Amino acid sequence: HIGRCDGFCRTDGPGQAEYQARIRQAVRIFSGHYRQLTAELQQEMEQAAEELNFEKAAALRDRIRAISVLGKTQQVIAGVCADTDVWGVYPGQVRCGSAVLHIEDGNLLGREVEVFSAAADQEEADILSAVLSQYYLDRQALPREILVPCELEDMDTFAALLTGRAGHRVTLRVPQRGERLRMARRNAREEVERITSDAERTGKTLEQLGTLAGLAEAPRRLESYDISHTAGQDMVASMVVFADGRPLKRDYRRFQVKTLDHADDLRAMEEVLERRFRRYLEGDEHFAPLPDLLLMDGGRGQVSAAKEALAGTSLADVPLYGMVKDDHHRTRAIVDSEGR
């Protein structure tokens, strides 16, 4: 009703042949073949001008300009290169991802992203070598240039193998400037993060923490303690609980330090832990179950005080570490009673 529909079903619209021609032009735009389409439209415009159909020629001129702007936008995104694949790899915590950008005549024609499982400590070069072999060795059409973010083992040998299969020279290289590589890696990272759930990330983090603390399994229940006071008076301690990587606020506890009338974080920590675990041994259900891992706010001194409080009890074997802070009060390391 506003005269903008190109459907050939309209009585005053284009015929079916014209409609199909426009569809083919749209396909070429989405495929990145701007130059071919521009050449065809240029020929149509010149023919319309020769036939004195200036209105059609002006419309074709405007369409050519629009396609030119779109093509330049793609060149800004992808850079100017010819018949090139650009690779990026993202080794995530739970999964890894790879992305390849297909570029022709400076235009980004498309991308392919794959997410897969890989060992957390696997090197980026090893992951990329395996991905490239699986991707290219079964393909008939190969690019002339493959850009990768790092040096790979036997790059020249692999390039020679692809050259023999392609019938033209294929080169592999690591560019010095990497805007396109960063784009490919960002594509891989976004896809990995999109399909990796919070539960998977948390589970992997707990697994790594368990390994770091020398546990046979990931710690399901964590307890952390801190001491606070006001100018040496009114000393209190907080007990924070995490279960499966999430705060379990119903199990949070606060203790008022009763045996001290002055600031002494180490003795206060001893008192609080002794009280917490005595309540457990007495069968208080509000202090069950036991934690898989104890974390103190502080360094070696706090850990030693905590271990002394637990010595000689059935709880002495609960793994215990201190959280060492940086200048911004963020945890930078965990430390045991021996300072390791």
mmCIF file of C-alpha atoms in Angstrom:
data_model
loop_
_atom_site.group_PDB
_atom_site.id
_atom_site.type_symbol
_atom_site.label_atom_id
_atom_site.label_comp_id
_atom_site.label_asym_id
_atom_site.label_seq_id
_atom_site.Cartn_x
_atom_site.Cartn_y
_atom_site.Cartn_z
ATOM 1 C CA HIS A 1 0.000 0.000 0.000
ATOM 2 C CA ILE A 2 3.039 2.301 0.148
ATOM 3 C CA GLY A 3 4.353 1.143 -3.208
ATOM 4 C CA ARG A 4 7.575 -0.455 -1.939
ATOM 5 C CA CYS A 5 6.850 -4.162 -2.528
ATOM 6 C CA ASP A 6 8.822 -5.866 -5.313
ATOM 7 C CA GLY A 7 6.618 -8.967 -5.351
ATOM 8 C CA PHE A 8 5.707 -10.091 -8.882
ATOM 9 C CA CYS A 9 2.275 -11.118 -7.563
ATOM 10 C CA ARG A 10 1.298 -7.443 -7.662
ATOM 11 C CA THR A 11 -0.462 -6.367 -10.834
ATOM 12 C CA ASP A 12 1.684 -3.236 -11.021
ATOM 13 C CA GLY A 13 4.865 -4.926 -9.779
ATOM 14 C CA PRO A 14 7.804 -6.408 -11.702
ATOM 15 C CA GLY A 15 7.298 -9.509 -13.779
ATOM 16 C CA GLN A 16 8.510 -12.880 -12.627
ATOM 17 C CA ALA A 17 11.692 -12.697 -14.718
ATOM 18 C CA GLU A 18 12.602 -9.293 -13.275
ATOM 19 C CA TYR A 19 11.819 -10.542 -9.760
ATOM 20 C CA GLN A 20 14.130 -13.553 -10.170
ATOM 21 C CA ALA A 21 16.869 -11.285 -11.524
ATOM 22 C CA ARG A 22 16.647 -9.143 -8.389
ATOM 23 C CA ILE A 23 16.811 -12.251 -6.200
ATOM 24 C CA ARG A 24 19.991 -13.347 -8.005
ATOM 25 C CA GLN A 25 21.458 -9.914 -7.370
ATOM 26 C CA ALA A 26 20.635 -10.191 -3.669
ATOM 27 C CA VAL A 27 22.353 -13.584 -3.529
ATOM 28 C CA ARG A 28 25.487 -12.069 -5.031
ATOM 29 C CA ILE A 29 25.472 -9.298 -2.434
ATOM 30 C CA PHE A 30 25.210 -11.800 0.423
ATOM 31 C CA SER A 31 27.973 -13.865 -1.203
ATOM 32 C CA GLY A 32 30.287 -10.850 -1.323
ATOM 33 C CA HIS A 33 30.520 -10.696 -5.122
ATOM 34 C CA TYR A 34 30.186 -6.914 -5.285
ATOM 35 C CA ARG A 35 32.391 -6.372 -8.311
ATOM 36 C CA GLN A 36 30.501 -8.768 -10.584
ATOM 37 C CA LEU A 37 27.154 -7.296 -9.576
ATOM 38 C CA THR A 38 28.387 -3.739 -10.018
ATOM 39 C CA ALA A 39 29.642 -4.549 -13.515
ATOM 40 C CA GLU A 40 26.253 -6.009 -14.503
ATOM 41 C CA LEU A 41 24.336 -3.033 -13.120
ATOM 42 C CA GLN A 42 26.732 -0.632 -14.838
ATOM 43 C CA GLN A 43 25.960 -2.319 -18.154
ATOM 44 C CA GLU A 44 22.211 -2.118 -17.476
ATOM 45 C CA MET A 45 22.486 1.570 -16.573
ATOM 46 C CA GLU A 46 24.343 2.410 -19.769
ATOM 47 C CA GLN A 47 21.783 0.519 -21.848
ATOM 48 C CA ALA A 48 18.914 2.355 -20.103
ATOM 49 C CA ALA A 49 20.615 5.687 -20.819
ATOM 50 C CA GLU A 50 21.042 4.800 -24.500
ATOM 51 C CA GLU A 51 17.311 4.009 -24.626
ATOM 52 C CA LEU A 52 16.640 7.419 -23.017
ATOM 53 C CA ASN A 53 15.094 5.682 -20.000
ATOM 54 C CA PHE A 54 16.727 8.115 -17.598
ATOM 55 C CA GLU A 55 14.507 7.276 -14.644
ATOM 56 C CA LYS A 56 15.645 3.629 -14.743
ATOM 57 C CA ALA A 57 19.258 4.691 -15.296
ATOM 58 C CA ALA A 58 19.106 6.967 -12.222
ATOM 59 C CA ALA A 59 17.667 4.156 -10.103
ATOM 60 C CA LEU A 60 20.444 1.816 -11.242
ATOM 61 C CA ARG A 61 23.038 4.505 -10.510
ATOM 62 C CA ASP A 62 21.731 4.814 -6.925
ATOM 63 C CA ARG A 63 21.817 1.039 -6.505
ATOM 64 C CA ILE A 64 25.420 0.896 -7.709
ATOM 65 C CA ARG A 65 26.384 3.576 -5.175
ATOM 66 C CA ALA A 66 24.675 1.670 -2.349
ATOM 67 C CA ILE A 67 26.511 -1.539 -3.268
ATOM 68 C CA SER A 68 29.801 0.368 -3.399
ATOM 69 C CA VAL A 69 29.257 1.685 0.155
ATOM 70 C CA LEU A 70 28.411 -1.815 1.394
ATOM 71 C CA GLY A 71 31.527 -3.259 -0.219
ATOM 72 C CA LYS A 72 33.761 -0.594 1.336
ATOM 73 C CA THR A 73 32.245 -1.300 4.756
ATOM 74 C CA GLN A 74 33.171 -4.963 4.422
ATOM 75 C CA GLN A 75 36.693 -4.018 3.385
ATOM 76 C CA VAL A 76 37.087 -1.921 6.519
ATOM 77 C CA ILE A 77 36.004 -4.904 8.623
ATOM 78 C CA ALA A 78 38.091 -7.540 6.885
ATOM 79 C CA GLY A 79 41.043 -5.597 5.502
ATOM 80 C CA VAL A 80 42.203 -5.855 1.904
ATOM 81 C CA CYS A 81 43.506 -9.259 0.828
ATOM 82 C CA ALA A 82 42.650 -11.817 -1.820
ATOM 83 C CA ASP A 83 41.396 -15.387 -1.500
ATOM 84 C CA THR A 84 42.506 -15.706 2.122
ATOM 85 C CA ASP A 85 41.472 -17.709 5.179
ATOM 86 C CA VAL A 86 42.167 -16.113 8.558
ATOM 87 C CA TRP A 87 42.225 -18.367 11.630
ATOM 88 C CA GLY A 88 41.724 -17.754 15.313
ATOM 89 C CA VAL A 89 41.759 -20.166 18.251
ATOM 90 C CA TYR A 90 40.379 -19.684 21.754
ATOM 91 C CA PRO A 91 41.390 -22.246 24.418
ATOM 92 C CA GLY A 92 38.578 -21.863 26.941
ATOM 93 C CA GLN A 93 38.370 -23.227 30.451
ATOM 94 C CA VAL A 94 35.860 -25.947 29.538
ATOM 95 C CA ARG A 95 35.898 -26.026 25.728
ATOM 96 C CA CYS A 96 38.065 -24.722 22.925
ATOM 97 C CA GLY A 97 36.959 -22.968 19.786
ATOM 98 C CA SER A 98 38.293 -22.174 16.343
ATOM 99 C CA ALA A 99 37.071 -19.707 13.760
ATOM 100 C CA VAL A 100 38.039 -19.127 10.136
ATOM 101 C CA LEU A 101 37.134 -15.997 8.182
ATOM 102 C CA HIS A 102 36.841 -16.387 4.405
ATOM 103 C CA ILE A 103 37.974 -13.265 2.553
ATOM 104 C CA GLU A 104 37.899 -12.606 -1.185
ATOM 105 C CA ASP A 105 38.882 -9.384 -2.910
ATOM 106 C CA GLY A 106 39.056 -7.723 0.496
ATOM 107 C CA ASN A 107 35.473 -8.707 1.327
ATOM 108 C CA LEU A 108 34.424 -10.878 4.227
ATOM 109 C CA LEU A 109 32.404 -13.599 2.523
ATOM 110 C CA GLY A 110 31.618 -15.674 5.591
ATOM 111 C CA ARG A 111 32.934 -17.420 8.646
ATOM 112 C CA GLU A 112 32.929 -20.884 10.164
ATOM 113 C CA VAL A 113 33.155 -21.518 13.897
ATOM 114 C CA GLU A 114 33.662 -24.832 15.666
ATOM 115 C CA VAL A 115 33.664 -25.655 19.375
ATOM 116 C CA PHE A 116 35.257 -28.824 20.710
ATOM 117 C CA SER A 117 36.762 -30.394 23.807
ATOM 118 C CA ALA A 118 40.481 -30.106 24.452
ATOM 119 C CA ALA A 119 42.814 -30.357 27.406
ATOM 120 C CA ALA A 120 43.017 -27.108 29.372
ATOM 121 C CA ASP A 121 46.817 -27.088 29.190
ATOM 122 C CA GLN A 122 47.027 -27.865 25.469
ATOM 123 C CA GLU A 123 49.078 -25.329 23.539
ATOM 124 C CA GLU A 124 47.385 -23.052 21.007
ATOM 125 C CA ALA A 125 49.763 -24.199 18.263
ATOM 126 C CA ASP A 126 48.923 -27.878 18.861
ATOM 127 C CA ILE A 127 45.180 -27.178 18.758
ATOM 128 C CA LEU A 128 45.500 -25.149 15.569
ATOM 129 C CA SER A 129 47.677 -27.761 13.828
ATOM 130 C CA ALA A 130 45.077 -30.446 14.475
ATOM 131 C CA VAL A 131 42.206 -28.210 13.343
ATOM 132 C CA LEU A 132 43.935 -27.166 10.100
ATOM 133 C CA SER A 133 44.711 -30.765 9.140
ATOM 134 C CA GLN A 134 41.125 -31.880 9.682
ATOM 135 C CA TYR A 135 39.732 -28.842 7.887
ATOM 136 C CA TYR A 136 41.839 -28.702 4.725
ATOM 137 C CA LEU A 137 43.031 -32.194 3.857
ATOM 138 C CA ASP A 138 39.602 -33.348 2.634
ATOM 139 C CA ARG A 139 38.813 -30.188 0.658
ATOM 140 C CA GLN A 140 39.163 -29.708 -3.046
ATOM 141 C CA ALA A 141 38.928 -25.903 -3.205
ATOM 142 C CA LEU A 142 41.710 -24.312 -1.181
ATOM 143 C CA PRO A 143 42.656 -20.662 -0.555
ATOM 144 C CA ARG A 144 45.853 -19.142 -1.821
ATOM 145 C CA GLU A 145 46.799 -17.802 1.607
ATOM 146 C CA ILE A 146 46.167 -19.000 5.174
ATOM 147 C CA LEU A 147 46.877 -16.614 8.041
ATOM 148 C CA VAL A 148 47.437 -18.120 11.490
ATOM 149 C CA PRO A 149 48.101 -16.455 14.872
ATOM 150 C CA CYS A 150 51.241 -18.405 15.824
ATOM 151 C CA GLU A 151 54.066 -20.450 14.343
ATOM 152 C CA LEU A 152 53.144 -24.077 13.700
ATOM 153 C CA GLU A 153 55.364 -27.100 13.444
ATOM 154 C CA ASP A 154 56.179 -28.041 9.819
ATOM 155 C CA MET A 155 54.300 -25.058 8.354
ATOM 156 C CA ASP A 156 56.254 -25.209 5.099
ATOM 157 C CA THR A 157 55.624 -28.943 4.720
ATOM 158 C CA PHE A 158 51.889 -28.491 5.293
ATOM 159 C CA ALA A 159 51.769 -25.596 2.816
ATOM 160 C CA ALA A 160 53.560 -27.720 0.207
ATOM 161 C CA LEU A 161 51.059 -30.526 0.741
ATOM 162 C CA LEU A 162 48.125 -28.167 0.221
ATOM 163 C CA THR A 163 49.813 -26.659 -2.840
ATOM 164 C CA GLY A 164 50.070 -30.094 -4.427
ATOM 165 C CA ARG A 165 46.370 -30.749 -3.813
ATOM 166 C CA ALA A 166 45.138 -27.309 -4.900
ATOM 167 C CA GLY A 167 46.934 -26.927 -8.213
ATOM 168 C CA HIS A 168 48.090 -23.459 -7.169
ATOM 169 C CA ARG A 169 50.457 -22.161 -4.522
ATOM 170 C CA VAL A 170 49.107 -22.105 -0.965
ATOM 171 C CA THR A 171 51.062 -20.157 1.649
ATOM 172 C CA LEU A 172 50.839 -20.250 5.441
ATOM 173 C CA ARG A 173 52.123 -17.289 7.381
ATOM 174 C CA VAL A 174 51.883 -15.404 10.665
ATOM 175 C CA PRO A 175 51.190 -11.728 9.879
ATOM 176 C CA GLN A 176 52.935 -9.050 11.895
ATOM 177 C CA ARG A 177 49.768 -6.999 12.237
ATOM 178 C CA GLY A 178 46.814 -8.970 13.476
ATOM 179 C CA GLU A 179 43.507 -7.079 13.334
ATOM 180 C CA ARG A 180 41.925 -9.838 11.256
ATOM 181 C CA LEU A 181 43.428 -12.470 13.535
ATOM 182 C CA ARG A 182 41.926 -10.735 16.555
ATOM 183 C CA MET A 183 38.578 -10.732 14.828
ATOM 184 C CA ALA A 184 38.812 -14.481 14.177
ATOM 185 C CA ARG A 185 39.828 -15.203 17.774
ATOM 186 C CA ARG A 186 36.974 -13.046 19.050
ATOM 187 C CA ASN A 187 34.549 -15.071 16.916
ATOM 188 C CA ALA A 188 35.892 -18.289 18.433
ATOM 189 C CA ARG A 189 35.747 -16.922 21.974
ATOM 190 C CA GLU A 190 32.178 -15.653 21.636
ATOM 191 C CA GLU A 191 30.957 -19.012 20.350
ATOM 192 C CA VAL A 192 32.725 -20.918 23.142
ATOM 193 C CA GLU A 193 31.258 -18.625 25.781
ATOM 194 C CA ARG A 194 27.818 -18.777 24.186
ATOM 195 C CA ILE A 195 27.466 -22.534 24.550
ATOM 196 C CA THR A 196 29.431 -23.004 27.788
ATOM 197 C CA SER A 197 27.071 -22.906 30.754
ATOM 198 C CA ASP A 198 27.819 -21.248 34.075
ATOM 199 C CA ALA A 199 27.607 -24.670 35.738
ATOM 200 C CA GLU A 200 30.323 -26.033 33.439
ATOM 201 C CA ARG A 201 32.599 -23.059 34.131
ATOM 202 C CA THR A 202 32.065 -23.390 37.870
ATOM 203 C CA GLY A 203 32.666 -27.137 37.789
ATOM 204 C CA LYS A 204 35.931 -26.669 35.909
ATOM 205 C CA THR A 205 37.062 -23.956 38.324
ATOM 206 C CA LEU A 206 36.377 -26.185 41.333
ATOM 207 C CA GLU A 207 38.207 -29.045 39.640
ATOM 208 C CA GLN A 208 41.269 -26.834 39.126
ATOM 209 C CA LEU A 209 41.068 -25.575 42.714
ATOM 210 C CA GLY A 210 40.930 -29.161 43.971
ATOM 211 C CA THR A 211 44.008 -30.048 41.946
ATOM 212 C CA LEU A 212 45.827 -26.976 43.261
ATOM 213 C CA ALA A 213 44.942 -27.937 46.855
ATOM 214 C CA GLY A 214 45.960 -31.575 46.380
ATOM 215 C CA LEU A 215 42.434 -32.971 46.671
ATOM 216 C CA ALA A 216 41.339 -36.208 45.044
ATOM 217 C CA GLU A 217 38.048 -34.593 43.973
ATOM 218 C CA ALA A 218 36.706 -31.118 43.351
ATOM 219 C CA PRO A 219 35.746 -29.396 46.639
ATOM 220 C CA ARG A 220 31.961 -29.228 46.854
ATOM 221 C CA ARG A 221 31.750 -27.208 50.080
ATOM 222 C CA LEU A 222 34.103 -24.322 50.844
ATOM 223 C CA GLU A 223 34.279 -22.321 54.066
ATOM 224 C CA SER A 224 36.148 -19.044 54.411
ATOM 225 C CA TYR A 225 36.876 -17.041 57.583
ATOM 226 C CA ASP A 226 37.829 -13.460 58.335
ATOM 227 C CA ILE A 227 38.324 -11.407 61.502
ATOM 228 C CA SER A 228 37.176 -7.815 61.947
ATOM 229 C CA HIS A 229 37.279 -5.279 64.786
ATOM 230 C CA THR A 230 36.836 -1.581 65.493
ATOM 231 C CA ALA A 231 40.039 -0.011 66.789
ATOM 232 C CA GLY A 232 40.895 -3.268 68.544
ATOM 233 C CA GLN A 233 37.464 -3.610 70.170
ATOM 234 C CA ASP A 234 34.277 -5.538 69.330
ATOM 235 C CA MET A 235 36.077 -8.351 67.519
ATOM 236 C CA VAL A 236 33.871 -10.512 65.294
ATOM 237 C CA ALA A 237 34.497 -13.280 62.799
ATOM 238 C CA SER A 238 32.558 -14.183 59.679
ATOM 239 C CA MET A 239 32.138 -17.626 58.173
ATOM 240 C CA VAL A 240 31.169 -17.634 54.503
ATOM 241 C CA VAL A 241 30.049 -20.864 52.797
ATOM 242 C CA PHE A 242 30.029 -21.802 49.115
ATOM 243 C CA ALA A 243 28.397 -25.000 47.874
ATOM 244 C CA ASP A 244 29.139 -26.171 44.324
ATOM 245 C CA GLY A 245 30.662 -22.785 43.572
ATOM 246 C CA ARG A 246 27.672 -20.705 44.690
ATOM 247 C CA PRO A 247 27.083 -18.773 47.937
ATOM 248 C CA LEU A 248 25.082 -20.786 50.473
ATOM 249 C CA LYS A 249 23.887 -17.865 52.574
ATOM 250 C CA ARG A 250 21.716 -19.899 54.902
ATOM 251 C CA ASP A 251 24.923 -21.439 56.286
ATOM 252 C CA TYR A 252 26.726 -18.132 56.811
ATOM 253 C CA ARG A 253 27.660 -17.544 60.467
ATOM 254 C CA ARG A 254 28.978 -14.668 62.564
ATOM 255 C CA PHE A 255 30.922 -15.176 65.775
ATOM 256 C CA GLN A 256 31.570 -12.665 68.528
ATOM 257 C CA VAL A 257 35.078 -13.225 69.853
ATOM 258 C CA LYS A 258 34.736 -13.826 73.597
ATOM 259 C CA THR A 259 38.224 -14.566 74.958
ATOM 260 C CA LEU A 260 40.056 -11.423 73.839
ATOM 261 C CA ASP A 261 39.838 -7.800 74.918
ATOM 262 C CA HIS A 262 42.343 -6.568 72.335
ATOM 263 C CA ALA A 263 43.066 -7.087 68.631
ATOM 264 C CA ASP A 264 44.773 -10.393 67.909
ATOM 265 C CA ASP A 265 43.666 -11.884 64.604
ATOM 266 C CA LEU A 266 45.575 -15.139 65.069
ATOM 267 C CA ARG A 267 44.205 -15.990 68.497
ATOM 268 C CA ALA A 268 40.748 -14.876 67.395
ATOM 269 C CA MET A 269 40.955 -17.259 64.435
ATOM 270 C CA GLU A 270 41.928 -20.110 66.748
ATOM 271 C CA GLU A 271 38.948 -19.422 69.004
ATOM 272 C CA VAL A 272 36.422 -19.181 66.184
ATOM 273 C CA LEU A 273 37.526 -22.380 64.444
ATOM 274 C CA GLU A 274 37.605 -24.297 67.719
ATOM 275 C CA ARG A 275 34.036 -23.167 68.469
ATOM 276 C CA ARG A 276 32.798 -23.920 64.941
ATOM 277 C CA PHE A 277 34.089 -27.482 64.922
ATOM 278 C CA ARG A 278 33.152 -28.170 68.537
ATOM 279 C CA ARG A 279 29.568 -27.338 67.582
ATOM 280 C CA TYR A 280 29.832 -29.864 64.755
ATOM 281 C CA LEU A 281 31.189 -32.578 67.057
ATOM 282 C CA GLU A 282 28.378 -31.884 69.486
ATOM 283 C CA GLY A 283 25.906 -32.703 66.722
ATOM 284 C CA ASP A 284 24.645 -29.184 65.952
ATOM 285 C CA GLU A 285 23.005 -29.604 62.551
ATOM 286 C CA HIS A 286 23.566 -25.909 61.790
ATOM 287 C CA PHE A 287 27.304 -26.636 61.559
ATOM 288 C CA ALA A 288 27.135 -29.706 59.337
ATOM 289 C CA PRO A 289 28.450 -30.982 57.035
ATOM 290 C CA LEU A 290 32.182 -30.434 57.220
ATOM 291 C CA PRO A 291 33.881 -28.426 54.472
ATOM 292 C CA ASP A 292 36.031 -30.007 51.799
ATOM 293 C CA LEU A 293 38.358 -27.007 51.909
ATOM 294 C CA LEU A 294 39.027 -24.186 54.398
ATOM 295 C CA LEU A 295 40.223 -20.754 53.278
ATOM 296 C CA MET A 296 41.511 -18.087 55.656
ATOM 297 C CA ASP A 297 41.709 -14.400 54.872
ATOM 298 C CA GLY A 298 45.427 -13.902 55.359
ATOM 299 C CA GLY A 299 48.753 -15.559 54.871
ATOM 300 C CA ARG A 300 50.930 -18.134 56.538
ATOM 301 C CA GLY A 301 50.253 -16.822 60.070
ATOM 302 C CA GLN A 302 46.493 -17.246 59.807
ATOM 303 C CA VAL A 303 46.889 -20.718 58.337
ATOM 304 C CA SER A 304 49.250 -21.783 61.131
ATOM 305 C CA ALA A 305 46.819 -20.482 63.748
ATOM 306 C CA ALA A 306 43.970 -22.369 62.161
ATOM 307 C CA LYS A 307 45.943 -25.602 61.960
ATOM 308 C CA GLU A 308 46.896 -25.251 65.615
ATOM 309 C CA ALA A 309 43.246 -24.856 66.534
ATOM 310 C CA LEU A 310 42.394 -28.067 64.694
ATOM 311 C CA ALA A 311 45.431 -30.093 65.790
ATOM 312 C CA GLY A 312 44.608 -33.247 67.670
ATOM 313 C CA THR A 313 41.021 -33.365 66.436
ATOM 314 C CA SER A 314 39.416 -35.502 63.767
ATOM 315 C CA LEU A 315 39.232 -32.342 61.662
ATOM 316 C CA ALA A 316 42.966 -31.807 61.382
ATOM 317 C CA ASP A 317 43.018 -33.358 57.921
ATOM 318 C CA VAL A 318 40.665 -30.788 56.353
ATOM 319 C CA PRO A 319 42.796 -28.992 53.718
ATOM 320 C CA LEU A 320 43.447 -25.428 54.819
ATOM 321 C CA TYR A 321 44.954 -22.470 52.934
ATOM 322 C CA GLY A 322 45.333 -18.744 53.342
ATOM 323 C CA MET A 323 44.262 -16.247 50.673
ATOM 324 C CA VAL A 324 47.095 -13.809 49.976
ATOM 325 C CA LYS A 325 45.920 -10.437 48.660
ATOM 326 C CA ASP A 326 47.476 -7.998 46.222
ATOM 327 C CA ASP A 327 47.618 -4.195 46.536
ATOM 328 C CA HIS A 328 43.991 -3.983 45.384
ATOM 329 C CA HIS A 329 42.857 -6.505 48.016
ATOM 330 C CA ARG A 330 42.211 -9.197 45.430
ATOM 331 C CA THR A 331 43.323 -12.765 46.037
ATOM 332 C CA ARG A 332 46.543 -13.380 44.110
ATOM 333 C CA ALA A 333 47.580 -16.738 45.630
ATOM 334 C CA ILE A 334 46.767 -19.359 48.216
ATOM 335 C CA VAL A 335 49.407 -20.379 50.760
ATOM 336 C CA ASP A 336 49.786 -23.316 53.169
ATOM 337 C CA SER A 337 51.135 -23.359 56.742
ATOM 338 C CA GLU A 338 54.689 -23.865 55.456
ATOM 339 C CA GLY A 339 54.546 -20.770 53.290
ATOM 340 C CA ARG A 340 54.259 -22.575 49.986
#
